[in-house]
Amino acid sequence: DAGITQSPRYKITETGRQVTLMCHQTWSHSYMFWYRQDLGHGLRLIYYSAAADITDKGEVPDGYVVSRSKTENFPLTLESATRSQTSVYFCASMVLAGREQYFGPGTRLTVL
Amino acid sequence: AQSVTQPDIHITVSEGASLELRCNYSYGATPYLFWYVQSPGQGLQLLLKYFSGDTLVQGIKGFEAEFKRSQSSFNLRKPSVHWSDAAEYFCAVGAPGGGADGLTFGKGTHLIIQP
């Protein structure tokens, strides 16, 4: 089916472990984004990508790494997870002309 | 830096009553403006957007929003709410110009519908 998917939907990990959250879109949108959603903060931008092999930091990039070798995939890696990274993570894609972003269903990550 | 303020954390409305959710933004120029809705455990769905032109924009599910440049506001309205409208609502702004570096979101307004 066309759209944007995220995996896993739920993840529990331990402090210090590496975790990768996957994001896949079937529209071939050039732009992709990662946000985290925390109570009282709304959504905050972690990283974004304008095209394959082009990424840039958002508001809260510390502790995260991204890559984009293919247009359709935009994985987010927590190199050494911390409790403060417990959050719901949303991936989004966008066509520049329209500017509206389309969101995936989210990944709920718990770091123990 | 741009910012978005949604003054109301929670709003309770009776089913069938009218609704207005407030959004104020701080930006050097008129940004792209959006309203998204998030149902529990779900992702965000776009309700409507404003770029330019007519300052009253229509969206999905019977929602509309009015852009007021003088007040830096983009309030969301619905004439008659339904129980299914209970959700979290987010106002967001995007930078004008040629690039796109993500949206800045307000902290959200939680809408409760009373029977």
PDB file of C-alpha atoms in Angstrom:
ATOM      1  CA  ASP A   1       0.000   0.000   0.000  1.00  0.00           C
ATOM      2  CA  ALA A   2       1.136   3.541  -0.690  1.00  0.00           C
ATOM      3  CA  GLY A   3       2.029   5.679   2.263  1.00  0.00           C
ATOM      4  CA  ILE A   4       4.537   6.080   5.016  1.00  0.00           C
ATOM      5  CA  THR A   5       5.314   3.289   7.444  1.00  0.00           C
ATOM      6  CA  GLN A   6       7.399   3.059  10.573  1.00  0.00           C
ATOM      7  CA  SER A   7       8.865   0.046  12.314  1.00  0.00           C
ATOM      8  CA  PRO A   8       8.821  -1.135  14.945  1.00  0.00           C
ATOM      9  CA  ARG A   9       5.643   0.418  16.333  1.00  0.00           C
ATOM     10  CA  TYR A  10       6.738  -0.278  19.902  1.00  0.00           C
ATOM     11  CA  LYS A  11      10.223  -0.807  21.297  1.00  0.00           C
ATOM     12  CA  ILE A  12      11.600  -1.284  24.771  1.00  0.00           C
ATOM     13  CA  THR A  13      15.347  -1.082  25.208  1.00  0.00           C
ATOM     14  CA  GLU A  14      17.926  -0.491  27.905  1.00  0.00           C
ATOM     15  CA  THR A  15      20.166   2.442  28.577  1.00  0.00           C
ATOM     16  CA  GLY A  16      23.329   2.329  26.477  1.00  0.00           C
ATOM     17  CA  ARG A  17      21.979   0.111  23.726  1.00  0.00           C
ATOM     18  CA  GLN A  18      21.869   1.118  20.082  1.00  0.00           C
ATOM     19  CA  VAL A  19      18.408   1.343  18.550  1.00  0.00           C
ATOM     20  CA  THR A  20      17.373   1.994  14.955  1.00  0.00           C
ATOM     21  CA  LEU A  21      13.910   3.188  14.002  1.00  0.00           C
ATOM     22  CA  MET A  22      12.897   2.632  10.414  1.00  0.00           C
ATOM     23  CA  CYS A  23      10.858   4.856   8.136  1.00  0.00           C
ATOM     24  CA  HIS A  24       9.749   3.987   4.623  1.00  0.00           C
ATOM     25  CA  GLN A  25       7.648   5.993   2.166  1.00  0.00           C
ATOM     26  CA  THR A  26       6.256   4.927  -1.187  1.00  0.00           C
ATOM     27  CA  TRP A  27       5.519   8.362  -2.680  1.00  0.00           C
ATOM     28  CA  SER A  28       9.128   9.229  -3.666  1.00  0.00           C
ATOM     29  CA  HIS A  29       8.833  12.497  -1.759  1.00  0.00           C
ATOM     30  CA  SER A  30      12.138  14.320  -1.703  1.00  0.00           C
ATOM     31  CA  TYR A  31      11.915  15.596   1.875  1.00  0.00           C
ATOM     32  CA  MET A  32      11.739  13.443   4.983  1.00  0.00           C
ATOM     33  CA  PHE A  33      11.701  14.374   8.650  1.00  0.00           C
ATOM     34  CA  TRP A  34      12.033  12.860  12.115  1.00  0.00           C
ATOM     35  CA  TYR A  35      10.181  14.371  15.067  1.00  0.00           C
ATOM     36  CA  ARG A  36       9.817  13.354  18.666  1.00  0.00           C
ATOM     37  CA  GLN A  37       6.652  13.975  20.637  1.00  0.00           C
ATOM     38  CA  ASP A  38       6.767  14.511  24.364  1.00  0.00           C
ATOM     39  CA  LEU A  39       4.030  15.577  26.746  1.00  0.00           C
ATOM     40  CA  GLY A  40       4.080  19.331  27.135  1.00  0.00           C
ATOM     41  CA  HIS A  41       6.442  19.867  24.209  1.00  0.00           C
ATOM     42  CA  GLY A  42       4.389  19.053  21.155  1.00  0.00           C
ATOM     43  CA  LEU A  43       6.517  17.779  18.275  1.00  0.00           C
ATOM     44  CA  ARG A  44      10.151  18.749  17.932  1.00  0.00           C
ATOM     45  CA  LEU A  45      12.286  18.262  14.848  1.00  0.00           C
ATOM     46  CA  ILE A  46      15.278  15.940  15.249  1.00  0.00           C
ATOM     47  CA  TYR A  47      16.693  15.667  11.722  1.00  0.00           C
ATOM     48  CA  TYR A  48      15.519  16.194   8.183  1.00  0.00           C
ATOM     49  CA  SER A  49      16.643  15.263   4.707  1.00  0.00           C
ATOM     50  CA  ALA A  50      16.113  17.136   1.451  1.00  0.00           C
ATOM     51  CA  ALA A  51      17.142  14.204  -0.749  1.00  0.00           C
ATOM     52  CA  ALA A  52      19.217  11.047  -0.695  1.00  0.00           C
ATOM     53  CA  ASP A  53      22.588  11.674   0.956  1.00  0.00           C
ATOM     54  CA  ILE A  54      21.521  15.161   2.156  1.00  0.00           C
ATOM     55  CA  THR A  55      20.645  15.476   5.831  1.00  0.00           C
ATOM     56  CA  ASP A  56      20.589  18.303   8.338  1.00  0.00           C
ATOM     57  CA  LYS A  57      20.030  18.839  12.036  1.00  0.00           C
ATOM     58  CA  GLY A  58      16.798  20.036  13.526  1.00  0.00           C
ATOM     59  CA  GLU A  59      16.006  21.446  16.941  1.00  0.00           C
ATOM     60  CA  VAL A  60      17.014  18.427  19.077  1.00  0.00           C
ATOM     61  CA  PRO A  61      19.643  16.325  17.200  1.00  0.00           C
ATOM     62  CA  ASP A  62      21.956  15.352  20.071  1.00  0.00           C
ATOM     63  CA  GLY A  63      22.233  11.592  20.567  1.00  0.00           C
ATOM     64  CA  TYR A  64      20.714  10.743  17.187  1.00  0.00           C
ATOM     65  CA  VAL A  65      22.181   9.782  13.826  1.00  0.00           C
ATOM     66  CA  VAL A  66      20.408   9.564  10.468  1.00  0.00           C
ATOM     67  CA  SER A  67      21.256   8.348   7.018  1.00  0.00           C
ATOM     68  CA  ARG A  68      19.473   8.390   3.677  1.00  0.00           C
ATOM     69  CA  SER A  69      21.053   6.180   1.058  1.00  0.00           C
ATOM     70  CA  LYS A  70      17.739   5.707  -0.772  1.00  0.00           C
ATOM     71  CA  THR A  71      14.952   8.231  -1.322  1.00  0.00           C
ATOM     72  CA  GLU A  72      12.321   5.997   0.233  1.00  0.00           C
ATOM     73  CA  ASN A  73      14.104   5.166   3.500  1.00  0.00           C
ATOM     74  CA  PHE A  74      15.163   7.404   6.371  1.00  0.00           C
ATOM     75  CA  PRO A  75      16.335   5.431   9.426  1.00  0.00           C
ATOM     76  CA  LEU A  76      16.962   7.106  12.779  1.00  0.00           C
ATOM     77  CA  THR A  77      19.592   5.604  15.087  1.00  0.00           C
ATOM     78  CA  LEU A  78      20.044   6.202  18.774  1.00  0.00           C
ATOM     79  CA  GLU A  79      23.712   5.312  19.197  1.00  0.00           C
ATOM     80  CA  SER A  80      23.562   4.887  22.982  1.00  0.00           C
ATOM     81  CA  ALA A  81      20.036   5.209  24.252  1.00  0.00           C
ATOM     82  CA  THR A  82      19.281   7.282  27.341  1.00  0.00           C
ATOM     83  CA  ARG A  83      16.134   7.487  29.449  1.00  0.00           C
ATOM     84  CA  SER A  84      15.547  11.028  28.200  1.00  0.00           C
ATOM     85  CA  GLN A  85      15.052   9.560  24.719  1.00  0.00           C
ATOM     86  CA  THR A  86      11.902   7.770  25.847  1.00  0.00           C
ATOM     87  CA  SER A  87       9.354   9.299  23.507  1.00  0.00           C
ATOM     88  CA  VAL A  88       7.062   8.770  20.555  1.00  0.00           C
ATOM     89  CA  TYR A  89       8.921   9.202  17.279  1.00  0.00           C
ATOM     90  CA  PHE A  90       7.219  10.293  14.090  1.00  0.00           C
ATOM     91  CA  CYS A  91       8.562  10.192  10.593  1.00  0.00           C
ATOM     92  CA  ALA A  92       7.110  12.440   7.906  1.00  0.00           C
ATOM     93  CA  SER A  93       7.593  13.072   4.207  1.00  0.00           C
ATOM     94  CA  MET A  94       6.827  16.114   2.093  1.00  0.00           C
ATOM     95  CA  VAL A  95       6.674  17.368  -1.451  1.00  0.00           C
ATOM     96  CA  LEU A  96       8.340  20.781  -1.458  1.00  0.00           C
ATOM     97  CA  ALA A  97       5.754  22.453  -3.706  1.00  0.00           C
ATOM     98  CA  GLY A  98       2.829  21.685  -1.425  1.00  0.00           C
ATOM     99  CA  ARG A  99       4.715  21.927   1.863  1.00  0.00           C
ATOM    100  CA  GLU A 100       2.252  19.706   3.710  1.00  0.00           C
ATOM    101  CA  GLN A 101       3.884  16.867   5.588  1.00  0.00           C
ATOM    102  CA  TYR A 102       2.474  13.365   5.759  1.00  0.00           C
ATOM    103  CA  PHE A 103       3.113  11.496   8.973  1.00  0.00           C
ATOM    104  CA  GLY A 104       3.702   7.877   9.766  1.00  0.00           C
ATOM    105  CA  PRO A 105       1.887   6.125  12.637  1.00  0.00           C
ATOM    106  CA  GLY A 106       4.757   6.624  15.071  1.00  0.00           C
ATOM    107  CA  THR A 107       7.103   4.450  17.124  1.00  0.00           C
ATOM    108  CA  ARG A 108       6.721   4.419  20.885  1.00  0.00           C
ATOM    109  CA  LEU A 109      10.196   3.944  22.376  1.00  0.00           C
ATOM    110  CA  THR A 110      10.824   3.227  26.036  1.00  0.00           C
ATOM    111  CA  VAL A 111      14.366   3.310  27.399  1.00  0.00           C
ATOM    112  CA  LEU A 112      14.737   1.574  30.756  1.00  0.00           C
TER     113      LEU A 112
ATOM    114  CA  ALA B   1      13.383  31.904  15.754  1.00  0.00           C
ATOM    115  CA  GLN B   2       9.814  31.117  14.889  1.00  0.00           C
ATOM    116  CA  SER B   3       7.393  29.993  17.567  1.00  0.00           C
ATOM    117  CA  VAL B   4       3.808  28.825  17.798  1.00  0.00           C
ATOM    118  CA  THR B   5       1.533  29.352  20.770  1.00  0.00           C
ATOM    119  CA  GLN B   6      -1.636  27.453  21.441  1.00  0.00           C
ATOM    120  CA  PRO B   7      -2.938  29.150  24.585  1.00  0.00           C
ATOM    121  CA  ASP B   8      -5.468  26.487  25.523  1.00  0.00           C
ATOM    122  CA  ILE B   9      -4.065  23.170  26.724  1.00  0.00           C
ATOM    123  CA  HIS B  10      -7.540  21.664  27.166  1.00  0.00           C
ATOM    124  CA  ILE B  11     -10.919  22.699  25.788  1.00  0.00           C
ATOM    125  CA  THR B  12     -14.243  21.077  26.629  1.00  0.00           C
ATOM    126  CA  VAL B  13     -17.154  21.557  24.262  1.00  0.00           C
ATOM    127  CA  SER B  14     -20.629  20.062  24.203  1.00  0.00           C
ATOM    128  CA  GLU B  15     -21.544  17.965  21.212  1.00  0.00           C
ATOM    129  CA  GLY B  16     -23.261  20.145  18.624  1.00  0.00           C
ATOM    130  CA  ALA B  17     -21.719  23.358  19.930  1.00  0.00           C
ATOM    131  CA  SER B  18     -19.310  25.522  17.966  1.00  0.00           C
ATOM    132  CA  LEU B  19     -15.563  25.333  18.421  1.00  0.00           C
ATOM    133  CA  GLU B  20     -12.654  27.711  18.089  1.00  0.00           C
ATOM    134  CA  LEU B  21      -9.068  26.703  18.787  1.00  0.00           C
ATOM    135  CA  ARG B  22      -6.551  29.492  19.004  1.00  0.00           C
ATOM    136  CA  CYS B  23      -3.123  29.666  17.412  1.00  0.00           C
ATOM    137  CA  ASN B  24      -0.655  32.541  17.410  1.00  0.00           C
ATOM    138  CA  TYR B  25       2.694  32.508  15.704  1.00  0.00           C
ATOM    139  CA  SER B  26       5.841  34.563  15.797  1.00  0.00           C
ATOM    140  CA  TYR B  27       7.669  34.873  12.512  1.00  0.00           C
ATOM    141  CA  GLY B  28       9.411  37.533  10.465  1.00  0.00           C
ATOM    142  CA  ALA B  29       7.251  36.973   7.415  1.00  0.00           C
ATOM    143  CA  THR B  30       4.000  35.199   6.728  1.00  0.00           C
ATOM    144  CA  PRO B  31       4.834  31.522   7.086  1.00  0.00           C
ATOM    145  CA  TYR B  32       3.065  28.492   5.780  1.00  0.00           C
ATOM    146  CA  LEU B  33       0.366  27.638   8.331  1.00  0.00           C
ATOM    147  CA  PHE B  34      -1.137  24.258   9.120  1.00  0.00           C
ATOM    148  CA  TRP B  35      -3.561  22.554  11.449  1.00  0.00           C
ATOM    149  CA  TYR B  36      -3.124  18.860  12.200  1.00  0.00           C
ATOM    150  CA  VAL B  37      -5.272  16.488  14.237  1.00  0.00           C
ATOM    151  CA  GLN B  38      -4.029  13.495  16.197  1.00  0.00           C
ATOM    152  CA  SER B  39      -6.381  10.823  17.483  1.00  0.00           C
ATOM    153  CA  PRO B  40      -5.174   8.698  20.416  1.00  0.00           C
ATOM    154  CA  GLY B  41      -2.355   6.367  19.398  1.00  0.00           C
ATOM    155  CA  GLN B  42      -2.360   7.666  15.848  1.00  0.00           C
ATOM    156  CA  GLY B  43      -0.167   9.783  13.639  1.00  0.00           C
ATOM    157  CA  LEU B  44      -0.984  13.317  12.594  1.00  0.00           C
ATOM    158  CA  GLN B  45      -3.517  14.074   9.881  1.00  0.00           C
ATOM    159  CA  LEU B  46      -3.566  17.363   8.003  1.00  0.00           C
ATOM    160  CA  LEU B  47      -6.826  19.297   8.438  1.00  0.00           C
ATOM    161  CA  LEU B  48      -6.002  22.362   6.372  1.00  0.00           C
ATOM    162  CA  LYS B  49      -3.246  24.727   5.295  1.00  0.00           C
ATOM    163  CA  TYR B  50      -2.726  28.355   4.341  1.00  0.00           C
ATOM    164  CA  PHE B  51      -0.059  29.709   2.021  1.00  0.00           C
ATOM    165  CA  SER B  52      -1.542  32.828   0.479  1.00  0.00           C
ATOM    166  CA  GLY B  53      -4.734  34.229  -0.998  1.00  0.00           C
ATOM    167  CA  ASP B  54      -8.119  33.961   0.667  1.00  0.00           C
ATOM    168  CA  THR B  55      -7.593  34.240   4.396  1.00  0.00           C
ATOM    169  CA  LEU B  56     -10.453  31.864   5.195  1.00  0.00           C
ATOM    170  CA  VAL B  57      -9.497  28.323   4.286  1.00  0.00           C
ATOM    171  CA  GLN B  58     -11.638  25.234   4.296  1.00  0.00           C
ATOM    172  CA  GLY B  59     -10.381  21.866   5.377  1.00  0.00           C
ATOM    173  CA  ILE B  60     -11.526  18.336   5.875  1.00  0.00           C
ATOM    174  CA  LYS B  61     -14.126  17.139   8.389  1.00  0.00           C
ATOM    175  CA  GLY B  62     -15.969  20.479   8.295  1.00  0.00           C
ATOM    176  CA  PHE B  63     -13.120  22.534   9.761  1.00  0.00           C
ATOM    177  CA  GLU B  64     -12.086  25.992   8.638  1.00  0.00           C
ATOM    178  CA  ALA B  65      -9.406  28.433   9.728  1.00  0.00           C
ATOM    179  CA  GLU B  66      -8.916  32.145   9.355  1.00  0.00           C
ATOM    180  CA  PHE B  67      -5.562  33.820   8.903  1.00  0.00           C
ATOM    181  CA  LYS B  68      -5.294  37.281  10.455  1.00  0.00           C
ATOM    182  CA  ARG B  69      -2.006  38.931   9.629  1.00  0.00           C
ATOM    183  CA  SER B  70      -2.523  41.852  12.032  1.00  0.00           C
ATOM    184  CA  GLN B  71      -2.960  39.443  14.941  1.00  0.00           C
ATOM    185  CA  SER B  72      -0.452  36.798  13.763  1.00  0.00           C
ATOM    186  CA  SER B  73      -3.208  34.282  14.312  1.00  0.00           C
ATOM    187  CA  PHE B  74      -4.577  31.241  12.538  1.00  0.00           C
ATOM    188  CA  ASN B  75      -7.563  30.060  14.545  1.00  0.00           C
ATOM    189  CA  LEU B  76      -9.370  26.831  13.765  1.00  0.00           C
ATOM    190  CA  ARG B  77     -13.166  26.706  13.832  1.00  0.00           C
ATOM    191  CA  LYS B  78     -15.999  24.265  13.410  1.00  0.00           C
ATOM    192  CA  PRO B  79     -19.659  25.263  13.599  1.00  0.00           C
ATOM    193  CA  SER B  80     -20.909  22.040  15.210  1.00  0.00           C
ATOM    194  CA  VAL B  81     -18.629  19.457  16.812  1.00  0.00           C
ATOM    195  CA  HIS B  82     -19.194  15.715  16.839  1.00  0.00           C
ATOM    196  CA  TRP B  83     -18.024  13.236  19.456  1.00  0.00           C
ATOM    197  CA  SER B  84     -15.525  11.909  16.900  1.00  0.00           C
ATOM    198  CA  ASP B  85     -13.753  15.296  16.925  1.00  0.00           C
ATOM    199  CA  ALA B  86     -12.282  14.534  20.347  1.00  0.00           C
ATOM    200  CA  ALA B  87      -8.520  14.542  19.717  1.00  0.00           C
ATOM    201  CA  GLU B  88      -5.342  16.553  20.035  1.00  0.00           C
ATOM    202  CA  TYR B  89      -5.024  19.492  17.656  1.00  0.00           C
ATOM    203  CA  PHE B  90      -1.729  20.999  16.599  1.00  0.00           C
ATOM    204  CA  CYS B  91      -1.030  24.265  14.858  1.00  0.00           C
ATOM    205  CA  ALA B  92       2.233  24.386  12.894  1.00  0.00           C
ATOM    206  CA  VAL B  93       4.238  26.851  10.836  1.00  0.00           C
ATOM    207  CA  GLY B  94       6.756  26.329   8.076  1.00  0.00           C
ATOM    208  CA  ALA B  95       9.344  28.712   6.728  1.00  0.00           C
ATOM    209  CA  PRO B  96       8.453  30.653   3.589  1.00  0.00           C
ATOM    210  CA  GLY B  97      10.921  30.747   0.749  1.00  0.00           C
ATOM    211  CA  GLY B  98      12.590  28.121  -1.337  1.00  0.00           C
ATOM    212  CA  GLY B  99      13.811  25.665   1.261  1.00  0.00           C
ATOM    213  CA  ALA B 100      12.048  23.508   3.800  1.00  0.00           C
ATOM    214  CA  ASP B 101      13.570  22.761   7.172  1.00  0.00           C
ATOM    215  CA  GLY B 102      10.687  21.189   9.015  1.00  0.00           C
ATOM    216  CA  LEU B 103       7.652  22.515  10.796  1.00  0.00           C
ATOM    217  CA  THR B 104       7.477  24.246  14.154  1.00  0.00           C
ATOM    218  CA  PHE B 105       4.557  22.938  16.170  1.00  0.00           C
ATOM    219  CA  GLY B 106       2.558  24.372  19.006  1.00  0.00           C
ATOM    220  CA  LYS B 107       2.202  22.234  22.105  1.00  0.00           C
ATOM    221  CA  GLY B 108      -1.287  21.191  21.164  1.00  0.00           C
ATOM    222  CA  THR B 109      -4.845  21.622  22.406  1.00  0.00           C
ATOM    223  CA  HIS B 110      -6.672  18.615  23.798  1.00  0.00           C
ATOM    224  CA  LEU B 111     -10.332  18.722  22.759  1.00  0.00           C
ATOM    225  CA  ILE B 112     -12.880  16.985  24.973  1.00  0.00           C
ATOM    226  CA  ILE B 113     -16.448  16.552  23.753  1.00  0.00           C
ATOM    227  CA  GLN B 114     -19.211  16.381  26.328  1.00  0.00           C
ATOM    228  CA  PRO B 115     -22.358  14.436  25.391  1.00  0.00           C
TER     229      PRO B 115
END
